[in-house]
Amino acid sequence: MSTPQLVVHHDKELMAQAAAARLITKIVDAQASRGSASVVLTGGRNGNGLLAALAAAPARDAVDWGRLDLWWGDERFLAEGDPDRNVTQAREALLDAVPLDPKRVHAMPASDGLFGSDVEAAAAAYAEELARAAGPENHGAVPTFDVLMLGVGPDTHVASLFPELPAVRETQRTVVGVHGAPKPPPTRVTLTLPAIRAAREVWLLAAGEDKAQAAAIALSGAGEIQAPAAGARGRSRTLWLLDSAAASQLPRSLYPPASP
Ligand SMILES: O=C1O[C@H](COP(=O)(O)O)[C@@H](O)[C@H](O)[C@H]1O
Protein backbone atom coordinates (compact mmCIF):
# COMPACT_ATOMS: atom_id res chain seq x y z
CA MET A 1 0.00 0.00 0.00
CA SER A 2 1.16 3.50 -0.77
CA THR A 3 2.26 6.21 1.63
CA PRO A 4 0.07 9.35 1.65
CA GLN A 5 1.19 12.32 -0.43
CA LEU A 6 -0.21 15.80 0.20
CA VAL A 7 -1.21 18.56 -2.16
CA VAL A 8 -2.38 21.75 -0.46
CA HIS A 9 -4.32 24.35 -2.45
CA HIS A 10 -5.03 27.89 -1.34
CA ASP A 11 -8.80 27.56 -0.95
CA LYS A 12 -11.61 25.11 -1.54
CA GLU A 13 -12.63 26.52 -4.92
CA LEU A 14 -9.09 26.15 -6.24
CA MET A 15 -8.87 22.69 -4.72
CA ALA A 16 -12.06 21.61 -6.47
CA GLN A 17 -10.90 23.00 -9.83
CA ALA A 18 -7.43 21.46 -9.56
CA ALA A 19 -8.84 18.09 -8.46
CA ALA A 20 -11.32 18.17 -11.35
CA ALA A 21 -8.47 18.84 -13.80
CA ARG A 22 -6.47 16.01 -12.24
CA LEU A 23 -9.45 13.64 -12.56
CA ILE A 24 -10.01 14.51 -16.22
CA THR A 25 -6.36 13.69 -16.95
CA LYS A 26 -6.55 10.39 -15.05
CA ILE A 27 -9.70 9.30 -16.90
CA VAL A 28 -8.31 10.25 -20.30
CA ASP A 29 -5.04 8.42 -19.56
CA ALA A 30 -6.84 5.29 -18.33
CA GLN A 31 -9.06 5.27 -21.42
CA ALA A 32 -6.00 5.62 -23.64
CA SER A 33 -4.12 2.76 -21.98
CA ARG A 34 -6.91 0.35 -20.98
CA GLY A 35 -9.85 1.34 -23.21
CA SER A 36 -12.06 2.45 -20.36
CA ALA A 37 -11.81 4.03 -16.93
CA SER A 38 -13.44 3.34 -13.58
CA VAL A 39 -13.95 5.95 -10.90
CA VAL A 40 -15.51 5.70 -7.46
CA LEU A 41 -17.40 8.81 -6.40
CA THR A 42 -17.84 10.17 -2.90
CA GLY A 43 -20.70 12.10 -1.41
CA GLY A 44 -20.33 15.18 0.77
CA ARG A 45 -19.48 18.82 0.18
CA ASN A 46 -15.96 18.37 -1.18
CA GLY A 47 -16.89 15.53 -3.54
CA ASN A 48 -19.84 17.45 -4.95
CA GLY A 49 -17.69 20.58 -5.24
CA LEU A 50 -15.25 18.62 -7.38
CA LEU A 51 -18.06 17.30 -9.62
CA ALA A 52 -19.48 20.81 -10.06
CA ALA A 53 -16.00 22.09 -10.99
CA LEU A 54 -15.66 19.24 -13.49
CA ALA A 55 -19.03 20.16 -15.02
CA ALA A 56 -17.78 23.73 -15.49
CA ALA A 57 -14.37 22.74 -16.93
CA PRO A 58 -14.09 23.12 -20.73
CA ALA A 59 -11.67 20.14 -20.72
CA ARG A 60 -14.53 17.85 -19.63
CA ASP A 61 -15.13 17.22 -23.34
CA ALA A 62 -11.77 15.41 -23.48
CA VAL A 63 -13.39 12.54 -21.55
CA ASP A 64 -15.13 9.76 -23.46
CA TRP A 65 -18.08 9.61 -21.07
CA GLY A 66 -19.48 6.45 -22.68
CA ARG A 67 -16.35 4.50 -21.67
CA LEU A 68 -16.43 5.40 -18.00
CA ASP A 69 -17.72 3.22 -15.16
CA LEU A 70 -18.93 5.11 -12.11
CA TRP A 71 -19.26 3.47 -8.73
CA TRP A 72 -19.97 4.88 -5.27
CA GLY A 73 -17.95 4.58 -2.09
CA ASP A 74 -21.08 4.86 0.02
CA GLU A 75 -24.72 5.77 -0.05
CA ARG A 76 -27.27 7.07 2.37
CA PHE A 77 -29.95 4.33 2.40
CA LEU A 78 -32.94 6.49 1.42
CA ALA A 79 -35.65 6.36 -1.24
CA GLU A 80 -34.76 6.79 -4.92
CA GLY A 81 -34.51 10.49 -5.79
CA ASP A 82 -34.17 11.63 -2.17
CA PRO A 83 -32.17 14.89 -2.24
CA ASP A 84 -29.84 13.53 0.45
CA ARG A 85 -28.79 10.51 -1.57
CA ASN A 86 -25.22 10.81 -2.83
CA VAL A 87 -26.28 9.73 -6.33
CA THR A 88 -29.01 12.41 -6.48
CA GLN A 89 -26.45 15.09 -5.58
CA ALA A 90 -23.91 13.72 -8.08
CA ARG A 91 -26.54 13.75 -10.84
CA GLU A 92 -27.31 17.39 -10.09
CA ALA A 93 -23.66 18.41 -9.90
CA LEU A 94 -22.44 16.62 -13.04
CA LEU A 95 -23.93 13.33 -14.19
CA ASP A 96 -27.07 14.73 -15.81
CA ALA A 97 -24.92 17.06 -17.92
CA VAL A 98 -22.64 14.47 -19.57
CA PRO A 99 -23.35 11.59 -21.99
CA LEU A 100 -22.68 8.64 -19.68
CA ASP A 101 -23.72 5.10 -20.56
CA PRO A 102 -26.53 4.43 -18.02
CA LYS A 103 -25.44 0.77 -17.80
CA ARG A 104 -22.06 1.95 -16.50
CA VAL A 105 -23.50 4.16 -13.76
CA HIS A 106 -23.50 1.77 -10.79
CA ALA A 107 -25.60 3.53 -8.16
CA MET A 108 -26.02 1.79 -4.83
CA PRO A 109 -29.56 0.49 -4.12
CA ALA A 110 -32.23 2.74 -2.64
CA SER A 111 -34.41 1.92 0.37
CA ASP A 112 -37.55 1.66 -1.81
CA GLY A 113 -35.90 -0.57 -4.40
CA LEU A 114 -35.62 -4.29 -4.99
CA PHE A 115 -34.47 -5.03 -1.45
CA GLY A 116 -36.89 -2.77 0.40
CA SER A 117 -35.51 -1.70 3.75
CA ASP A 118 -33.11 -4.68 3.95
CA VAL A 119 -29.81 -2.82 3.90
CA GLU A 120 -27.77 -6.02 4.27
CA ALA A 121 -29.36 -7.47 1.12
CA ALA A 122 -28.73 -4.16 -0.68
CA ALA A 123 -25.06 -4.26 0.35
CA ALA A 124 -24.70 -7.90 -0.73
CA ALA A 125 -26.23 -7.09 -4.13
CA TYR A 126 -23.76 -4.24 -4.67
CA ALA A 127 -20.89 -6.57 -3.68
CA GLU A 128 -22.11 -9.01 -6.35
CA GLU A 129 -22.29 -6.25 -8.95
CA LEU A 130 -18.70 -5.33 -8.15
CA ALA A 131 -17.60 -8.95 -8.31
CA ARG A 132 -19.24 -9.37 -11.73
CA ALA A 133 -17.28 -6.35 -12.98
CA ALA A 134 -13.97 -7.64 -11.64
CA GLY A 135 -11.56 -9.34 -14.00
CA PRO A 136 -9.61 -12.54 -13.20
CA GLU A 137 -6.65 -10.42 -12.12
CA ASN A 138 -8.85 -8.90 -9.40
CA HIS A 139 -9.46 -12.27 -7.67
CA GLY A 140 -13.21 -11.85 -8.10
CA ALA A 141 -13.74 -9.23 -5.42
CA VAL A 142 -13.85 -5.74 -6.94
CA PRO A 143 -12.46 -4.15 -10.12
CA THR A 144 -9.18 -2.28 -9.90
CA PHE A 145 -10.65 1.21 -9.80
CA ASP A 146 -8.52 3.85 -11.48
CA VAL A 147 -9.42 6.52 -8.95
CA LEU A 148 -11.44 6.18 -5.76
CA MET A 149 -12.38 9.46 -4.11
CA LEU A 150 -13.31 9.92 -0.46
CA GLY A 151 -14.53 13.02 1.31
CA VAL A 152 -13.06 13.15 4.81
CA GLY A 153 -15.62 13.88 7.54
CA PRO A 154 -14.79 16.10 10.52
CA ASP A 155 -14.75 12.92 12.66
CA THR A 156 -12.26 11.24 10.23
CA HIS A 157 -14.95 9.09 8.61
CA VAL A 158 -14.58 8.19 4.95
CA ALA A 159 -17.34 6.66 2.81
CA SER A 160 -19.69 5.45 5.60
CA LEU A 161 -16.86 4.02 7.68
CA PHE A 162 -17.27 5.80 11.01
CA PRO A 163 -14.79 5.52 13.89
CA GLU A 164 -15.23 2.37 15.98
CA LEU A 165 -18.39 1.12 14.16
CA PRO A 166 -18.38 -2.50 12.90
CA ALA A 167 -18.07 -1.52 9.20
CA VAL A 168 -14.55 -0.19 9.66
CA ARG A 169 -13.47 -3.49 11.22
CA GLU A 170 -14.70 -5.56 8.26
CA THR A 171 -11.91 -7.58 6.70
CA GLN A 172 -13.78 -10.03 4.41
CA ARG A 173 -16.77 -8.43 2.70
CA THR A 174 -16.35 -5.62 0.16
CA VAL A 175 -19.66 -3.86 0.88
CA VAL A 176 -21.64 -3.78 4.13
CA GLY A 177 -24.73 -2.17 5.59
CA VAL A 178 -24.22 0.44 8.29
CA HIS A 179 -26.61 0.94 11.21
CA GLY A 180 -26.48 3.78 13.72
CA ALA A 181 -24.19 6.14 11.79
CA PRO A 182 -23.55 9.23 13.93
CA LYS A 183 -24.20 11.45 10.90
CA PRO A 184 -27.74 11.27 9.46
CA PRO A 185 -29.16 9.20 7.99
CA PRO A 186 -28.22 6.36 10.36
CA THR A 187 -28.63 3.59 7.78
CA ARG A 188 -26.11 3.47 4.96
CA VAL A 189 -24.30 1.20 2.53
CA THR A 190 -20.52 1.42 2.28
CA LEU A 191 -17.46 -0.06 0.65
CA THR A 192 -15.13 -1.53 3.26
CA LEU A 193 -11.42 -0.83 3.67
CA PRO A 194 -10.41 -3.98 1.69
CA ALA A 195 -12.52 -2.77 -1.26
CA ILE A 196 -11.14 0.76 -1.02
CA ARG A 197 -7.58 -0.59 -1.00
CA ALA A 198 -8.18 -2.35 -4.32
CA ALA A 199 -8.06 1.02 -6.10
CA ARG A 200 -4.97 2.11 -8.01
CA GLU A 201 -5.30 5.61 -6.60
CA VAL A 202 -7.20 6.77 -3.53
CA TRP A 203 -7.82 10.51 -3.25
CA LEU A 204 -8.93 11.97 0.06
CA LEU A 205 -10.61 15.35 -0.20
CA ALA A 206 -10.51 17.72 2.74
CA ALA A 207 -11.37 21.40 2.46
CA GLY A 208 -12.45 23.76 5.21
CA GLU A 209 -11.53 24.45 8.79
CA ASP A 210 -13.86 21.74 10.09
CA LYS A 211 -11.63 19.13 8.41
CA ALA A 212 -8.36 20.38 9.93
CA GLN A 213 -8.38 18.23 13.06
CA ALA A 214 -9.47 15.13 11.13
CA ALA A 215 -6.64 15.55 8.61
CA ALA A 216 -4.08 16.08 11.37
CA ILE A 217 -5.24 12.98 13.28
CA ALA A 218 -5.45 10.70 10.24
CA LEU A 219 -2.05 11.78 8.94
CA SER A 220 -0.25 11.56 12.28
CA GLY A 221 -0.22 7.80 12.73
CA ALA A 222 -3.72 7.18 14.13
CA GLY A 223 -5.18 3.68 13.75
CA GLU A 224 -7.87 3.04 11.15
CA ILE A 225 -10.48 1.87 13.67
CA GLN A 226 -10.29 5.18 15.52
CA ALA A 227 -9.62 7.26 12.38
CA PRO A 228 -10.94 5.47 9.26
CA ALA A 229 -9.32 8.01 6.92
CA ALA A 230 -5.94 6.70 8.09
CA GLY A 231 -6.73 3.29 6.61
CA ALA A 232 -7.75 4.50 3.15
CA ARG A 233 -4.79 3.78 0.90
CA GLY A 234 -4.42 3.11 -2.82
CA ARG A 235 -2.27 0.36 -4.34
CA SER A 236 -0.05 2.80 -6.22
CA ARG A 237 -1.00 6.18 -4.80
CA THR A 238 -2.71 7.77 -1.82
CA LEU A 239 -3.28 11.44 -2.37
CA TRP A 240 -4.62 13.90 0.16
CA LEU A 241 -6.03 16.97 -1.60
CA LEU A 242 -6.48 19.74 0.92
CA ASP A 243 -7.06 23.45 1.11
CA SER A 244 -4.98 25.59 3.45
CA ALA A 245 -7.73 25.69 6.10
CA ALA A 246 -7.88 21.88 6.26
CA ALA A 247 -4.07 21.73 6.34
CA SER A 248 -3.80 24.28 9.14
CA GLN A 249 -3.33 21.75 11.98
CA LEU A 250 -0.99 19.34 10.21
CA PRO A 251 2.30 18.69 11.97
CA ARG A 252 5.13 20.78 10.53
CA SER A 253 6.94 17.65 9.43
CA LEU A 254 4.09 16.99 6.96
CA TYR A 255 3.22 20.46 5.81
CA PRO A 256 5.60 23.25 6.67
CA PRO A 257 3.84 26.60 6.40
CA ALA A 258 5.43 28.99 3.87
CA SER A 259 8.06 31.28 5.39
CA PRO A 260 6.88 34.90 5.82
O1 LIG B 1 -22.13 11.56 4.73
C1 LIG B 1 -21.12 11.62 4.07
O2 LIG B 1 -20.11 12.45 4.47
C2 LIG B 1 -18.78 12.35 3.99
C3 LIG B 1 -18.08 13.70 4.14
O3 LIG B 1 -18.97 14.75 3.84
P1 LIG B 1 -18.61 16.31 3.99
O4 LIG B 1 -19.86 17.04 3.62
O5 LIG B 1 -18.22 16.51 5.44
O6 LIG B 1 -17.47 16.59 3.06
C4 LIG B 1 -18.75 11.81 2.59
O7 LIG B 1 -17.46 11.47 2.27
C5 LIG B 1 -19.66 10.57 2.45
O8 LIG B 1 -19.59 10.07 1.14
C6 LIG B 1 -21.03 10.95 2.77
O9 LIG B 1 -21.97 9.91 2.65
Tab-separated table of N, CA and C and ligand atoms in Angstrom, residues 41-47 73-76 86 149-154 157-160 162 183-185 188 205 207 210-211, ligand 1:
chain	number	residue	atom	x	y	z
A	41	LEU	N	-17.034	7.473	-6.863
A	41	LEU	CA	-17.404	8.809	-6.399
A	41	LEU	C	-17.675	8.810	-4.902
A	42	THR	N	-17.518	9.966	-4.310
A	42	THR	CA	-17.840	10.170	-2.901
A	42	THR	C	-19.002	11.144	-2.801
A	43	GLY	N	-19.719	11.073	-1.690
A	43	GLY	CA	-20.704	12.105	-1.407
A	43	GLY	C	-20.045	13.233	-0.624
A	44	GLY	N	-20.845	14.112	-0.083
A	44	GLY	CA	-20.325	15.182	0.767
A	44	GLY	C	-19.980	16.432	-0.006
A	45	ARG	N	-19.701	17.482	0.768
A	45	ARG	CA	-19.483	18.816	0.175
A	45	ARG	C	-18.284	18.861	-0.764
A	46	ASN	N	-17.175	18.266	-0.350
A	46	ASN	CA	-15.964	18.368	-1.176
A	46	ASN	C	-16.089	17.547	-2.455
A	47	GLY	N	-16.689	16.372	-2.341
A	47	GLY	CA	-16.893	15.532	-3.535
A	47	GLY	C	-17.824	16.203	-4.533
A	73	GLY	N	-18.611	5.066	-3.299
A	73	GLY	CA	-17.951	4.580	-2.089
A	73	GLY	C	-18.947	4.322	-0.973
A	74	ASP	N	-20.035	5.091	-0.978
A	74	ASP	CA	-21.083	4.858	0.019
A	74	ASP	C	-22.364	5.535	-0.429
A	75	GLU	N	-23.425	5.158	0.263
A	75	GLU	CA	-24.716	5.770	-0.054
A	75	GLU	C	-25.544	5.864	1.215
A	76	ARG	N	-26.309	6.938	1.265
A	76	ARG	CA	-27.267	7.069	2.368
A	76	ARG	C	-28.486	6.255	1.960
A	86	ASN	N	-26.442	10.363	-2.156
A	86	ASN	CA	-25.221	10.811	-2.833
A	86	ASN	C	-25.396	10.803	-4.348
A	149	MET	N	-12.420	8.210	-4.873
A	149	MET	CA	-12.385	9.464	-4.108
A	149	MET	C	-13.167	9.317	-2.806
A	150	LEU	N	-12.680	9.975	-1.781
A	150	LEU	CA	-13.313	9.916	-0.463
A	150	LEU	C	-13.310	11.312	0.158
A	151	GLY	N	-14.490	11.807	0.507
A	151	GLY	CA	-14.533	13.021	1.313
A	151	GLY	C	-14.210	12.630	2.751
A	152	VAL	N	-13.419	13.439	3.416
A	152	VAL	CA	-13.064	13.146	4.810
A	152	VAL	C	-14.014	13.915	5.723
A	153	GLY	N	-14.712	13.209	6.603
A	153	GLY	CA	-15.619	13.881	7.536
A	153	GLY	C	-14.858	14.490	8.696
A	154	PRO	N	-15.465	15.453	9.385
A	154	PRO	CA	-14.787	16.100	10.522
A	154	PRO	C	-14.421	15.128	11.638
A	157	HIS	N	-14.312	10.168	9.386
A	157	HIS	CA	-14.950	9.094	8.612
A	157	HIS	C	-14.681	9.304	7.128
A	158	VAL	N	-14.627	8.181	6.423
A	158	VAL	CA	-14.577	8.194	4.951
A	158	VAL	C	-15.622	7.200	4.465
A	159	ALA	N	-16.184	7.439	3.272
A	159	ALA	CA	-17.343	6.663	2.809
A	159	ALA	C	-18.332	6.657	3.980
A	160	SER	N	-18.890	5.483	4.357
A	160	SER	CA	-19.685	5.452	5.601
A	160	SER	C	-18.993	4.573	6.627
A	162	PHE	N	-17.378	4.864	9.874
A	162	PHE	CA	-17.271	5.796	11.006
A	162	PHE	C	-16.396	5.178	12.095
A	183	LYS	N	-23.747	10.364	11.781
A	183	LYS	CA	-24.197	11.453	10.896
A	183	LYS	C	-25.453	10.948	10.167
A	184	PRO	N	-26.522	11.750	10.119
A	184	PRO	CA	-27.737	11.268	9.457
A	184	PRO	C	-27.539	11.074	7.954
A	185	PRO	N	-28.252	10.132	7.349
A	185	PRO	CA	-29.157	9.197	7.993
A	185	PRO	C	-28.375	8.052	8.634
A	188	ARG	N	-26.927	3.195	6.146
A	188	ARG	CA	-26.113	3.475	4.963
A	188	ARG	C	-25.562	2.183	4.367
A	205	LEU	N	-10.321	13.930	-0.005
A	205	LEU	CA	-10.613	15.349	-0.202
A	205	LEU	C	-10.950	15.982	1.142
A	207	ALA	N	-11.439	19.937	2.559
A	207	ALA	CA	-11.365	21.402	2.460
A	207	ALA	C	-12.209	21.996	3.574
A	210	ASP	N	-13.282	22.849	9.306
A	210	ASP	CA	-13.857	21.738	10.086
A	210	ASP	C	-13.209	20.398	9.754
A	211	LYS	N	-12.322	20.376	8.747
A	211	LYS	CA	-11.630	19.134	8.412
A	211	LYS	C	-10.192	19.124	8.940
B	1	LIG	O1	-22.126	11.562	4.730
B	1	LIG	C1	-21.115	11.621	4.072
B	1	LIG	O2	-20.108	12.446	4.470
B	1	LIG	C2	-18.780	12.345	3.986
B	1	LIG	C3	-18.077	13.699	4.144
B	1	LIG	O3	-18.968	14.749	3.836
B	1	LIG	P1	-18.610	16.306	3.993
B	1	LIG	O4	-19.862	17.037	3.621
B	1	LIG	O5	-18.219	16.515	5.436
B	1	LIG	O6	-17.467	16.590	3.061
B	1	LIG	C4	-18.753	11.810	2.591
B	1	LIG	O7	-17.462	11.469	2.268
B	1	LIG	C5	-19.658	10.573	2.450
B	1	LIG	O8	-19.594	10.072	1.136
B	1	LIG	C6	-21.028	10.951	2.767
B	1	LIG	O9	-21.970	9.907	2.654
